[in-house]
PDB file of C-alpha atoms in Angstrom:
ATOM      1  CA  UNK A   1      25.221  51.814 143.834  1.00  0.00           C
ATOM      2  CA  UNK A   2      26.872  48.436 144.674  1.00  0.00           C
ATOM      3  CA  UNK A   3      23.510  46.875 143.797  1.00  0.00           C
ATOM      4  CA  UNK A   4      23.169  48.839 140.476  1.00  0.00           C
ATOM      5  CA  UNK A   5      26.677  47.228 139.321  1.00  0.00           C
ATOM      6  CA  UNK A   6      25.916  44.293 140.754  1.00  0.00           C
ATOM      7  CA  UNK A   7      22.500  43.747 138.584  1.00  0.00           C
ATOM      8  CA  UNK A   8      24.700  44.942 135.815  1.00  0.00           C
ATOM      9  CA  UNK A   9      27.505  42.596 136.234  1.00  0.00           C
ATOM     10  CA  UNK A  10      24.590  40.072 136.485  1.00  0.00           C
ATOM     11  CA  UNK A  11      22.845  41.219 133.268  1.00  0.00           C
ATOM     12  CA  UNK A  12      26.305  41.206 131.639  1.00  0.00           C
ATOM     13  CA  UNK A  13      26.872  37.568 132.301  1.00  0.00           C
ATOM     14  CA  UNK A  14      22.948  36.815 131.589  1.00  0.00           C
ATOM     15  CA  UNK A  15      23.327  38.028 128.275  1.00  0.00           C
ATOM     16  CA  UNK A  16      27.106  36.586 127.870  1.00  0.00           C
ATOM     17  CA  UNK A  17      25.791  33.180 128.844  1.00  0.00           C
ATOM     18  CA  UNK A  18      22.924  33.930 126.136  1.00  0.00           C
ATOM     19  CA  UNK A  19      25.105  34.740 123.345  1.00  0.00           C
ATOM     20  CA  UNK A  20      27.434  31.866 124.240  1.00  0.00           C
ATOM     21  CA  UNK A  21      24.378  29.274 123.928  1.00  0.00           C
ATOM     22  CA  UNK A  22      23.127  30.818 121.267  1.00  0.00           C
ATOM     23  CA  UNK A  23      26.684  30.529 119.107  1.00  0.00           C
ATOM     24  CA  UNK A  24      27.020  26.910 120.444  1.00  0.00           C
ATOM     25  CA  UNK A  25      23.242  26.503 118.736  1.00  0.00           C
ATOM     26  CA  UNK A  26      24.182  27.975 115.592  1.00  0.00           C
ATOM     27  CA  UNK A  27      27.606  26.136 115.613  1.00  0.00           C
ATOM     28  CA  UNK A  28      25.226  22.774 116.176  1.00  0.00           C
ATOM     29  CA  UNK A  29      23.346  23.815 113.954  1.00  0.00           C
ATOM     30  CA  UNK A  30      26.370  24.688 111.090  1.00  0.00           C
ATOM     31  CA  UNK A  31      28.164  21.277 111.868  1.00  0.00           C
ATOM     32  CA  UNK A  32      24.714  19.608 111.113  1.00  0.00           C
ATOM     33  CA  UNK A  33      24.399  21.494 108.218  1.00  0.00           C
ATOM     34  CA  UNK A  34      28.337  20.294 107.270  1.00  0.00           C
ATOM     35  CA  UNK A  35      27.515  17.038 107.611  1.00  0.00           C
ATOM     36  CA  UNK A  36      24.548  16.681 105.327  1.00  0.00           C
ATOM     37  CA  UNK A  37      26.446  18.361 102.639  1.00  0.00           C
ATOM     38  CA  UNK A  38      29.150  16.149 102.895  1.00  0.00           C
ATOM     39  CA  UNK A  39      27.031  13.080 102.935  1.00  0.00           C
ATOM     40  CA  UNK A  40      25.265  15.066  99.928  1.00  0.00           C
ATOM     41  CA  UNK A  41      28.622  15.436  98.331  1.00  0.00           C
ATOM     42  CA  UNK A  42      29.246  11.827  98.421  1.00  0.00           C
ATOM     43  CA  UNK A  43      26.075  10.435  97.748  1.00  0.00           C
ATOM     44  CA  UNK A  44      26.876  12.547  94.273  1.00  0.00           C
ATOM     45  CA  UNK A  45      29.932  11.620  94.052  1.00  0.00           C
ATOM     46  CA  UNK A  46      29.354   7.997  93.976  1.00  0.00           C
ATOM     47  CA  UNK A  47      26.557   8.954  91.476  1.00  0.00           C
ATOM     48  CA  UNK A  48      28.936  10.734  89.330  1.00  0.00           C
ATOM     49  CA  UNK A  49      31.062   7.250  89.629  1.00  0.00           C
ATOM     50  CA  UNK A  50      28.479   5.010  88.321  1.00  0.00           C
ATOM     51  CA  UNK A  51      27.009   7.033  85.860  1.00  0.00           C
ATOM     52  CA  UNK A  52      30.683   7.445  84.590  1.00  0.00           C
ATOM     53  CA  UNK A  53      31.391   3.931  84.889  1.00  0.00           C
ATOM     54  CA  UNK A  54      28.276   2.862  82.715  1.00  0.00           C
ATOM     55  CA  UNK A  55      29.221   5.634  80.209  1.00  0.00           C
ATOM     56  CA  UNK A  56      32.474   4.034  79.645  1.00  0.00           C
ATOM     57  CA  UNK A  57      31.168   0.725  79.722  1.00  0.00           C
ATOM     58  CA  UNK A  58      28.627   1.852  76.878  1.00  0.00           C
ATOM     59  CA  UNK A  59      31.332   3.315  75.195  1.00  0.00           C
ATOM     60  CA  UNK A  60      33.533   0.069  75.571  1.00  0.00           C
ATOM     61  CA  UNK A  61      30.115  -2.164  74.077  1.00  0.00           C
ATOM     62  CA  UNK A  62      29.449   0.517  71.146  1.00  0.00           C
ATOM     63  CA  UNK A  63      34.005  -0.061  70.566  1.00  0.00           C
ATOM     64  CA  UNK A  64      33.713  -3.375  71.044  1.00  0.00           C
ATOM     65  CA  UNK A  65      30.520  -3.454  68.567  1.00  0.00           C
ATOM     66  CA  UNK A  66      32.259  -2.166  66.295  1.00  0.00           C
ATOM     67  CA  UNK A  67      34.942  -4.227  66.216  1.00  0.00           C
ATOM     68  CA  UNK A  68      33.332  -7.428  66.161  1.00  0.00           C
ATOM     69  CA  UNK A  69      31.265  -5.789  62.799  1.00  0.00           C
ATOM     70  CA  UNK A  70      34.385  -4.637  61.592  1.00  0.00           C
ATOM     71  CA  UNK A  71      35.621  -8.226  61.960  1.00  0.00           C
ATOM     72  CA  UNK A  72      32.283  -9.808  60.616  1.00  0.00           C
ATOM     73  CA  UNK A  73      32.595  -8.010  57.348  1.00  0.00           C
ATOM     74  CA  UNK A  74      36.306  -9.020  56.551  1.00  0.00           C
ATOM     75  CA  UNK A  75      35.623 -12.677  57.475  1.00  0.00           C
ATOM     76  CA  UNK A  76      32.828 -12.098  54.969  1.00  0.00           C
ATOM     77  CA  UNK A  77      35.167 -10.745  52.434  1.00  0.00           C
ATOM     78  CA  UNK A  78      37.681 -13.111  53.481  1.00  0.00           C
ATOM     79  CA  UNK A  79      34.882 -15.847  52.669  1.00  0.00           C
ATOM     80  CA  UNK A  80      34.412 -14.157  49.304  1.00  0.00           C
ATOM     81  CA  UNK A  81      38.142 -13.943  48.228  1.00  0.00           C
ATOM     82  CA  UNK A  82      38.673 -17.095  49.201  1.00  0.00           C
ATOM     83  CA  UNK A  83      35.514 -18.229  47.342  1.00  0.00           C
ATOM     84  CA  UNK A  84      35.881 -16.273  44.096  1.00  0.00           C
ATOM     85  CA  UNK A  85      39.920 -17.751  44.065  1.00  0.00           C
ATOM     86  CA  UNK A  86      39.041 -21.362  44.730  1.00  0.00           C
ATOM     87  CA  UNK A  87      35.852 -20.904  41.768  1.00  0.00           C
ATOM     88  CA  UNK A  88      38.891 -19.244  39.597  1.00  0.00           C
ATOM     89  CA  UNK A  89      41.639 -22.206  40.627  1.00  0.00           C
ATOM     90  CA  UNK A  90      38.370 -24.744  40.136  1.00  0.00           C
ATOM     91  CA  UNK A  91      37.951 -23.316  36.688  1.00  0.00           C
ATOM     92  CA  UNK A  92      41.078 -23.182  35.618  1.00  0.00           C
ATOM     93  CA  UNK A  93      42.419 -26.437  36.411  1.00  0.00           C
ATOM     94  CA  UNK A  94      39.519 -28.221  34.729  1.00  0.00           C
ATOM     95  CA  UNK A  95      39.862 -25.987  31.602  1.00  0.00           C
ATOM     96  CA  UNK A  96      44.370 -26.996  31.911  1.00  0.00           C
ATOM     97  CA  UNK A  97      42.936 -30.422  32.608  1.00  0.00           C
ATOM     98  CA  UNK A  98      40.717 -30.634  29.736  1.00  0.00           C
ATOM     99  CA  UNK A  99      43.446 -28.795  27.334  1.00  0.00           C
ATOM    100  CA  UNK A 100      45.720 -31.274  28.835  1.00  0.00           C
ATOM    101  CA  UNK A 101      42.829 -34.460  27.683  1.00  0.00           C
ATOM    102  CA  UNK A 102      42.534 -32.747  24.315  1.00  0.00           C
ATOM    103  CA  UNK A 103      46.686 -32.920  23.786  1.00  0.00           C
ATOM    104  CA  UNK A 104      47.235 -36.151  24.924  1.00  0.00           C
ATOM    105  CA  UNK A 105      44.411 -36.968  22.778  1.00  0.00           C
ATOM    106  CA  UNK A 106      45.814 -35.540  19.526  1.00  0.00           C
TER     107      UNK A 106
END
């Protein structure tokens, strides 16, 4: 009988010792699995990063685009106003100078 519980005691740590190795494995095996997801996670991450960072930097071109057209077109009317006044001042002054011939004239 003493050898019967002995073999069992035996068996009982065999198979202890088994499941014990066989949860390290898995835990090995769970960490490794950990750690690729997290490099994963970061290796996304840092794709999210740039891919926001060149959205906003498209978005800050496409602003500052339209800014400098924005700017282009009222230098352009600017141009014009100041055109169409200086024509106007041009005009008048030689039609106030030429009134001012024909008086002195007279």
């Amino acid at each position: 009988m003493d050898e019967w519980y002995a073999f069992m005691d035996n068996l009982s740590s065999q198979t202890m010792t088994f499941i014990i190795k066989r949860r390290q494995l898995t835990l090995r095996k769970l960490d490794s699995e950990i750690s690729q997801i997290k490099k994963d996670s970061e290796k996304l991450k840092t794709e999210k990063d740039f891919i926001e960072q060149s959205y906003k930097g498209e978005k800050l071109e496409k602003i500052e685009n339209d800014v400098v057209g924005i700017t282009q077109k009222q230098n352009q009317q600017d141009v014009k106003d100041y055109m169409t006044k200086t024509a106007y001042a041009k005009k008048f002054s030689k039609s106030n100078t030429s009134n001012f011939k024909k008086q002195s004239y007279e």
